[in-house]
Short mmCIF file of C-alpha atoms and ligand atoms in Angstrom, two decimals:
data_model
loop_
_atom_site.label_atom_id
_atom_site.label_comp_id
_atom_site.label_asym_id
_atom_site.label_seq_id
_atom_site.Cartn_x
_atom_site.Cartn_y
_atom_site.Cartn_z
CA MET S 1 -162.63 -80.85 57.22
CA ASN S 2 -159.42 -78.82 56.94
CA GLU S 3 -156.39 -80.05 55.03
CA ARG S 4 -154.46 -81.05 58.17
CA LEU S 5 -157.32 -83.23 59.43
CA ARG S 6 -157.68 -84.78 56.01
CA GLN S 7 -153.97 -85.70 56.03
CA ILE S 8 -154.22 -87.21 59.50
CA HIS S 9 -157.28 -89.27 58.63
CA HIS S 10 -155.60 -90.45 55.47
CA HIS S 11 -152.53 -91.42 57.51
CA PHE S 12 -154.53 -93.56 59.94
CA GLU S 13 -157.07 -94.94 57.52
CA PRO S 14 -155.15 -96.53 54.72
CA THR S 15 -157.39 -97.37 51.82
CA ASP S 16 -155.63 -100.71 51.45
CA PRO S 17 -158.04 -103.11 53.24
CA ILE S 18 -155.36 -105.71 53.92
CA THR S 19 -153.12 -103.38 55.91
CA ASP S 20 -152.79 -104.96 59.34
CA PRO S 21 -153.10 -102.30 62.06
CA SER S 22 -151.32 -104.57 64.53
CA ARG S 23 -148.08 -104.30 62.52
CA ILE S 24 -145.44 -101.89 63.74
CA ASP S 25 -142.84 -102.49 61.07
CA ASP S 26 -139.60 -100.52 61.46
CA GLN S 27 -140.76 -98.77 64.60
CA VAL S 28 -138.09 -98.41 67.27
CA VAL S 29 -139.25 -99.46 70.73
CA ILE S 30 -137.39 -99.11 74.03
CA ILE S 31 -138.52 -101.55 76.73
CA THR S 32 -137.04 -101.20 80.20
CA GLY S 33 -136.85 -104.37 82.30
CA ALA S 34 -137.20 -106.54 79.20
CA ALA S 35 -135.03 -109.52 80.18
CA GLN S 36 -137.89 -111.49 81.69
CA GLY S 37 -141.56 -111.44 82.62
CA ILE S 38 -143.94 -109.00 80.92
CA GLY S 39 -141.13 -106.92 79.36
CA ARG S 40 -139.56 -109.96 77.74
CA ALA S 41 -142.89 -111.15 76.31
CA ALA S 42 -143.51 -107.64 74.93
CA ALA S 43 -140.05 -107.55 73.36
CA VAL S 44 -140.62 -110.83 71.52
CA LEU S 45 -144.20 -110.02 70.53
CA LEU S 46 -143.44 -106.51 69.24
CA ALA S 47 -140.36 -107.78 67.38
CA ARG S 48 -142.57 -110.37 65.67
CA LYS S 49 -144.80 -107.48 64.60
CA GLY S 50 -141.84 -105.83 62.87
CA ALA S 51 -140.43 -103.46 65.50
CA LYS S 52 -136.77 -102.96 66.38
CA ILE S 53 -136.39 -103.50 70.08
CA ALA S 54 -133.96 -101.85 72.49
CA ILE S 55 -133.82 -104.30 75.38
CA ASN S 56 -132.87 -102.71 78.67
CA ASP S 57 -132.43 -104.65 81.89
CA LEU S 58 -130.20 -104.92 84.92
CA ASP S 59 -129.52 -108.51 83.95
CA LYS S 60 -127.14 -108.34 80.99
CA ASP S 61 -127.03 -112.10 80.31
CA LYS S 62 -130.78 -112.52 80.27
CA ALA S 63 -131.14 -109.38 78.10
CA GLU S 64 -128.74 -110.93 75.59
CA ASP S 65 -130.79 -114.16 75.62
CA VAL S 66 -133.83 -112.15 74.54
CA VAL S 67 -131.83 -110.51 71.75
CA ARG S 68 -130.76 -113.97 70.54
CA GLU S 69 -134.34 -115.26 70.66
CA ILE S 70 -135.52 -112.32 68.54
CA ARG S 71 -132.68 -112.67 66.04
CA GLN S 72 -133.58 -116.35 65.60
CA PHE S 73 -136.75 -115.32 63.78
CA GLN S 74 -134.88 -112.56 61.88
CA GLY S 75 -136.23 -109.89 64.18
CA GLU S 76 -134.11 -106.90 65.12
CA ALA S 77 -133.01 -106.22 68.71
CA GLU S 78 -130.07 -104.92 70.67
CA SER S 79 -129.24 -105.08 74.36
CA PHE S 80 -128.77 -101.82 76.28
CA ALA S 81 -128.20 -103.30 79.72
CA GLY S 82 -127.91 -101.04 82.75
CA ASN S 83 -129.61 -99.75 85.85
CA VAL S 84 -132.40 -97.28 85.00
CA LEU S 85 -132.27 -96.03 88.59
CA ASP S 86 -128.95 -94.27 87.87
CA GLU S 87 -129.92 -90.69 87.22
CA GLU S 88 -127.66 -90.37 84.17
CA PHE S 89 -128.86 -93.63 82.61
CA PRO S 90 -132.20 -92.58 81.00
CA PRO S 91 -130.72 -89.80 78.79
CA ARG S 92 -127.79 -92.10 77.97
CA LEU S 93 -130.15 -94.90 76.95
CA VAL S 94 -132.19 -92.58 74.71
CA GLU S 95 -128.99 -91.22 73.13
CA SER S 96 -127.57 -94.70 72.49
CA VAL S 97 -130.80 -95.89 70.84
CA LEU S 98 -130.91 -92.76 68.67
CA GLN S 99 -127.32 -93.41 67.63
CA LYS S 100 -128.18 -96.99 66.72
CA TRP S 101 -131.48 -96.51 64.87
CA GLY S 102 -131.88 -92.74 64.37
CA LYS S 103 -135.36 -92.52 65.91
CA ILE S 104 -137.56 -93.73 68.78
CA ASN S 105 -141.27 -94.42 68.26
CA CYS S 106 -142.28 -96.12 71.46
CA LEU S 107 -141.14 -96.19 75.06
CA ILE S 108 -142.39 -98.89 77.40
CA ASN S 109 -141.57 -98.02 81.01
CA ASN S 110 -141.82 -101.51 82.40
CA ALA S 111 -138.84 -102.09 84.74
CA GLY S 112 -140.08 -102.56 88.26
CA PHE S 113 -140.23 -104.48 91.48
CA CYS S 114 -141.96 -104.43 94.85
CA HIS S 115 -140.36 -103.89 98.25
CA ASP S 116 -143.16 -104.62 100.69
CA SER S 117 -143.69 -103.85 104.38
CA ALA S 118 -146.60 -103.10 106.65
CA ILE S 119 -147.08 -99.35 107.14
CA HIS S 120 -145.50 -99.27 110.60
CA LYS S 121 -142.39 -101.07 109.32
CA MET S 122 -142.01 -99.19 106.05
CA ASP S 123 -138.83 -97.11 106.22
CA GLU S 124 -137.96 -94.12 104.02
CA ASP S 125 -135.40 -96.01 101.94
CA LYS S 126 -137.92 -98.66 100.95
CA PHE S 127 -140.49 -96.00 100.14
CA ASP S 128 -137.98 -93.93 98.14
CA ILE S 129 -136.63 -96.66 95.91
CA ILE S 130 -140.14 -97.68 94.86
CA MET S 131 -141.06 -94.07 94.04
CA LYS S 132 -137.83 -93.83 92.04
CA ILE S 133 -138.28 -96.96 89.95
CA HIS S 134 -141.99 -96.45 89.21
CA ASN S 135 -142.27 -92.63 89.03
CA TYR S 136 -138.86 -90.92 88.67
CA VAL S 137 -137.57 -93.36 86.07
CA PRO S 138 -140.60 -93.11 83.71
CA PHE S 139 -140.49 -89.32 84.17
CA ARG S 140 -136.76 -89.16 83.36
CA MET S 141 -137.15 -91.49 80.38
CA THR S 142 -140.00 -89.34 79.05
CA ARG S 143 -138.10 -86.09 79.60
CA ALA S 144 -135.11 -87.57 77.79
CA LEU S 145 -137.32 -87.98 74.69
CA SER S 146 -138.47 -84.33 74.67
CA THR S 147 -136.00 -82.94 72.14
CA HIS S 148 -136.52 -85.80 69.71
CA TRP S 149 -140.31 -85.89 69.99
CA MET S 150 -140.94 -82.13 70.08
CA ASP S 151 -138.95 -81.64 66.89
CA LEU S 152 -141.44 -80.55 64.21
CA ALA S 153 -139.54 -82.58 61.64
CA HIS S 154 -140.86 -85.68 63.49
CA ARG S 155 -144.45 -84.42 63.75
CA ASP S 156 -146.04 -87.30 61.84
CA MET S 157 -143.83 -90.07 63.16
CA PRO S 158 -145.77 -92.51 65.40
CA LYS S 159 -144.93 -91.82 69.05
CA THR S 160 -146.32 -93.58 72.04
CA ILE S 161 -145.49 -94.18 75.69
CA ILE S 162 -146.77 -97.13 77.68
CA ASN S 163 -146.44 -96.98 81.45
CA VAL S 164 -147.10 -99.88 83.78
CA SER S 165 -149.49 -99.40 86.66
CA SER S 166 -151.14 -102.01 88.85
CA THR S 167 -154.38 -102.85 90.58
CA SER S 168 -152.40 -101.96 93.74
CA GLY S 169 -152.31 -98.38 92.46
CA LEU S 170 -156.00 -98.29 91.57
CA HIS S 171 -157.38 -100.09 94.61
CA GLY S 172 -154.65 -100.10 97.29
CA SER S 173 -152.89 -103.20 98.51
CA MET S 174 -152.04 -104.43 101.99
CA GLY S 175 -148.30 -104.32 102.69
CA GLN S 176 -147.58 -102.19 99.64
CA ILE S 177 -148.01 -98.58 100.69
CA ASN S 178 -144.95 -97.59 98.65
CA TYR S 179 -145.87 -99.60 95.55
CA ALA S 180 -149.56 -98.63 95.63
CA THR S 181 -148.67 -94.94 95.96
CA ALA S 182 -146.17 -95.12 93.09
CA LYS S 183 -148.48 -97.13 90.81
CA ALA S 184 -151.26 -94.59 91.39
CA GLY S 185 -148.69 -91.92 90.46
CA VAL S 186 -148.11 -93.69 87.15
CA VAL S 187 -151.68 -92.86 86.13
CA GLY S 188 -151.26 -89.11 86.78
CA LEU S 189 -147.89 -89.13 85.03
CA THR S 190 -149.42 -90.83 82.00
CA LYS S 191 -152.39 -88.48 81.73
CA THR S 192 -150.08 -85.47 81.98
CA ILE S 193 -147.87 -86.71 79.15
CA ALA S 194 -151.00 -87.35 77.07
CA SER S 195 -152.27 -83.81 77.80
CA GLU S 196 -148.99 -82.04 77.08
CA TRP S 197 -147.74 -84.03 74.14
CA GLY S 198 -150.90 -84.70 72.14
CA ARG S 199 -149.90 -81.63 70.13
CA TYR S 200 -146.75 -83.48 69.06
CA ASN S 201 -148.85 -86.43 67.92
CA ALA S 202 -147.61 -88.44 70.90
CA ARG S 203 -149.89 -90.79 72.82
CA ALA S 204 -149.43 -92.00 76.41
CA ASN S 205 -151.36 -94.77 78.12
CA ALA S 206 -150.98 -96.98 81.15
CA VAL S 207 -151.83 -100.60 81.78
CA ALA S 208 -152.83 -101.65 85.27
CA TYR S 209 -152.11 -105.34 85.64
CA GLY S 210 -153.70 -107.61 88.18
CA TRP S 211 -152.05 -110.95 88.91
CA ILE S 212 -149.69 -111.81 86.07
CA ASP S 213 -147.60 -114.93 86.56
CA THR S 214 -143.99 -113.67 86.67
CA ARG S 215 -141.07 -113.71 89.07
CA ILE S 216 -142.56 -110.91 91.18
CA THR S 217 -145.77 -112.79 91.87
CA ARG S 218 -144.33 -116.28 92.42
CA PRO S 219 -143.33 -117.30 95.94
CA PRO S 220 -140.06 -115.62 97.00
CA ASN S 221 -136.81 -117.31 96.11
CA ASP S 222 -133.87 -115.89 98.05
CA SER S 223 -131.46 -116.60 95.20
CA GLU S 224 -133.33 -113.98 93.16
CA ALA S 225 -133.02 -111.11 95.66
CA MET S 226 -131.66 -107.95 94.00
CA MET S 227 -129.14 -105.58 95.60
CA LEU S 228 -130.01 -102.02 94.61
CA GLU S 229 -128.91 -98.77 96.27
CA GLY S 230 -127.60 -100.74 99.25
CA GLN S 231 -130.92 -102.51 99.80
CA SER S 232 -131.62 -106.20 99.40
CA ILE S 233 -134.89 -106.48 97.51
CA ARG S 234 -136.61 -109.80 97.97
CA LEU S 235 -138.96 -110.47 95.07
CA GLY S 236 -142.13 -112.51 95.16
CA ILE S 237 -145.42 -112.87 96.97
CA PRO S 238 -145.55 -115.42 99.80
CA GLU S 239 -147.33 -118.68 99.08
CA ASN S 240 -149.60 -118.04 102.08
CA ALA S 241 -150.79 -114.58 100.94
CA LYS S 242 -154.32 -116.03 100.95
CA LYS S 243 -156.26 -112.89 100.09
CA TRP S 244 -153.99 -112.10 97.16
CA ARG S 245 -153.87 -115.67 95.86
CA ASN S 246 -157.63 -116.12 96.05
CA ILE S 247 -158.56 -116.89 92.46
CA SER S 248 -162.27 -116.99 93.24
CA ASP S 249 -161.82 -113.21 93.29
CA ILE S 250 -160.92 -113.29 89.61
CA PRO S 251 -163.88 -113.85 87.25
CA LEU S 252 -161.61 -115.62 84.75
CA GLY S 253 -160.44 -117.83 87.63
CA ARG S 254 -156.69 -117.72 86.98
CA PRO S 255 -153.67 -115.44 86.82
CA GLY S 256 -152.75 -113.96 83.44
CA SER S 257 -149.65 -114.95 81.49
CA ALA S 258 -146.84 -112.61 80.51
CA TYR S 259 -147.93 -112.88 76.85
CA GLU S 260 -151.51 -111.93 77.69
CA ALA S 261 -150.07 -108.91 79.49
CA ALA S 262 -147.80 -108.09 76.54
CA ARG S 263 -150.70 -108.14 74.06
CA VAL S 264 -152.16 -105.04 75.73
CA MET S 265 -148.80 -103.34 75.15
CA LEU S 266 -148.93 -104.34 71.49
CA PHE S 267 -152.44 -102.89 71.23
CA LEU S 268 -151.24 -99.61 72.76
CA ALA S 269 -148.05 -99.48 70.68
CA SER S 270 -149.77 -100.16 67.36
CA PRO S 271 -152.20 -98.26 65.11
CA LEU S 272 -154.96 -100.45 66.62
CA SER S 273 -155.11 -97.77 69.33
CA SER S 274 -154.23 -94.69 67.25
CA TYR S 275 -157.07 -92.63 68.78
CA ILE S 276 -156.52 -93.76 72.37
CA THR S 277 -154.49 -91.63 74.74
CA GLY S 278 -154.53 -90.78 78.45
CA THR S 279 -156.20 -94.03 79.48
CA CYS S 280 -155.34 -96.74 81.95
CA ILE S 281 -156.42 -100.16 80.70
CA GLU S 282 -157.04 -102.80 83.36
CA CYS S 283 -155.68 -106.24 82.48
CA THR S 284 -156.88 -108.23 85.46
CA GLY S 285 -159.09 -111.14 84.36
CA GLY S 286 -161.91 -109.03 85.81
CA ARG S 287 -160.53 -108.72 89.35
CA PHE S 288 -161.73 -105.59 91.22
CA MET S 289 -164.26 -104.58 88.58
N1 NAD Q 1 -146.56 -109.49 87.56
C1 NAD Q 1 -147.62 -108.84 88.00
O1 NAD Q 1 -148.62 -109.41 88.49
C2 NAD Q 1 -147.64 -107.32 87.91
C3 NAD Q 1 -148.83 -106.67 88.30
C4 NAD Q 1 -148.88 -105.28 88.21
C5 NAD Q 1 -147.80 -104.58 87.72
N2 NAD Q 1 -146.65 -105.24 87.37
C6 NAD Q 1 -145.53 -104.44 86.88
O2 NAD Q 1 -145.10 -104.98 85.64
C7 NAD Q 1 -143.73 -104.61 85.42
C8 NAD Q 1 -142.94 -105.82 84.99
O3 NAD Q 1 -142.89 -106.75 86.07
P1 NAD Q 1 -142.84 -108.34 85.88
O4 NAD Q 1 -144.02 -108.88 86.58
O5 NAD Q 1 -142.62 -108.69 84.48
O6 NAD Q 1 -141.56 -108.68 86.80
P2 NAD Q 1 -140.16 -109.38 86.49
O7 NAD Q 1 -139.40 -109.38 87.75
O8 NAD Q 1 -140.39 -110.67 85.79
O9 NAD Q 1 -139.47 -108.39 85.44
C9 NAD Q 1 -139.03 -107.10 85.80
C10 NAD Q 1 -137.71 -106.83 85.11
O10 NAD Q 1 -137.31 -105.49 85.45
C11 NAD Q 1 -135.91 -105.50 85.63
N3 NAD Q 1 -135.49 -104.37 86.45
C12 NAD Q 1 -135.81 -104.14 87.75
N4 NAD Q 1 -135.18 -103.04 88.19
C13 NAD Q 1 -134.46 -102.57 87.16
C14 NAD Q 1 -133.59 -101.47 87.02
N5 NAD Q 1 -133.33 -100.67 88.04
N6 NAD Q 1 -133.01 -101.25 85.81
C15 NAD Q 1 -133.25 -102.09 84.77
N7 NAD Q 1 -134.06 -103.16 84.86
C16 NAD Q 1 -134.65 -103.40 86.04
C17 NAD Q 1 -135.63 -106.83 86.32
O11 NAD Q 1 -134.26 -107.21 86.21
C18 NAD Q 1 -136.59 -107.76 85.58
O12 NAD Q 1 -135.97 -108.38 84.47
C19 NAD Q 1 -143.27 -103.95 86.73
O13 NAD Q 1 -143.34 -102.55 86.60
C20 NAD Q 1 -144.29 -104.43 87.74
O14 NAD Q 1 -144.39 -103.57 88.82
C21 NAD Q 1 -146.55 -106.60 87.43
#
């Protein structure tokens, strides 16, 4: 084994048997869309494991609630509210986090929503905004990290990207031609980052969630519609979406919780997965196996 390999193995295999590989002490993590749902659960969970969390979301008040929750247990977090769809926002977010903490170890591209229509009613604007939020934004966030992560001085620093896909992307989904296309794109994006940036010691993985109980899978509530790029985006899956809500389709017989979803992110962010890159883990309770 050459000297470089020996160093790497030593780095990932501490001789101290009580070192907990689920700890990510002092690592700086950016989570987009972290004011609620899966992103919020990941923010709290990763902060409890020692990370410093940059909480991004459109919803400034809810983002600040998450910061307060984390600070209550002496965790470290800061709100960086704003719309990731604005083209200038991703580099600004990366720059602000670097100014605050001096480094970035993990990026979780989680912000997202659906904007459903049957194929014949799907217009270009609805298609575009879904491609932007699920493909352009993770791409821009990743590109914004290039200078920091490709710097040889940061060669041995832990670096990992977690992108959020969906069973819609892996298997298709009625009424979601935009979302299914974009979530399939997430997998190609992730594998390309893993291929190109392995040499910088950076990992990239995706998680394809099935039915996780959050705002976007509960029945629609008009008060929660979002106005983005001149479009009103109505969140939620109708109560009568029988095929989708059929739990007999799910071997575990229930939807997953946001914390169960977030635990996969912790696994991918931590040394538990230090030799895993370029994968897409399905977190679905067994649906579509
Ligand atoms: N819930 C599920 O069953 C499920 C399944 C598969 C994939 N996903 C994906 O998981 C991710 C998280 O979704 P969730 O279920 O937690 O939904 P959620 O609605 O609870 O949370 C999404 C968060 O993203 C934020 N957000 C949306 N657009 C944003 C923007 N332009 N800029 C900044 N923040 C923005 C929202 O304000 C919200 O707080 C999404 O990418 C979603 O597509 C969810």
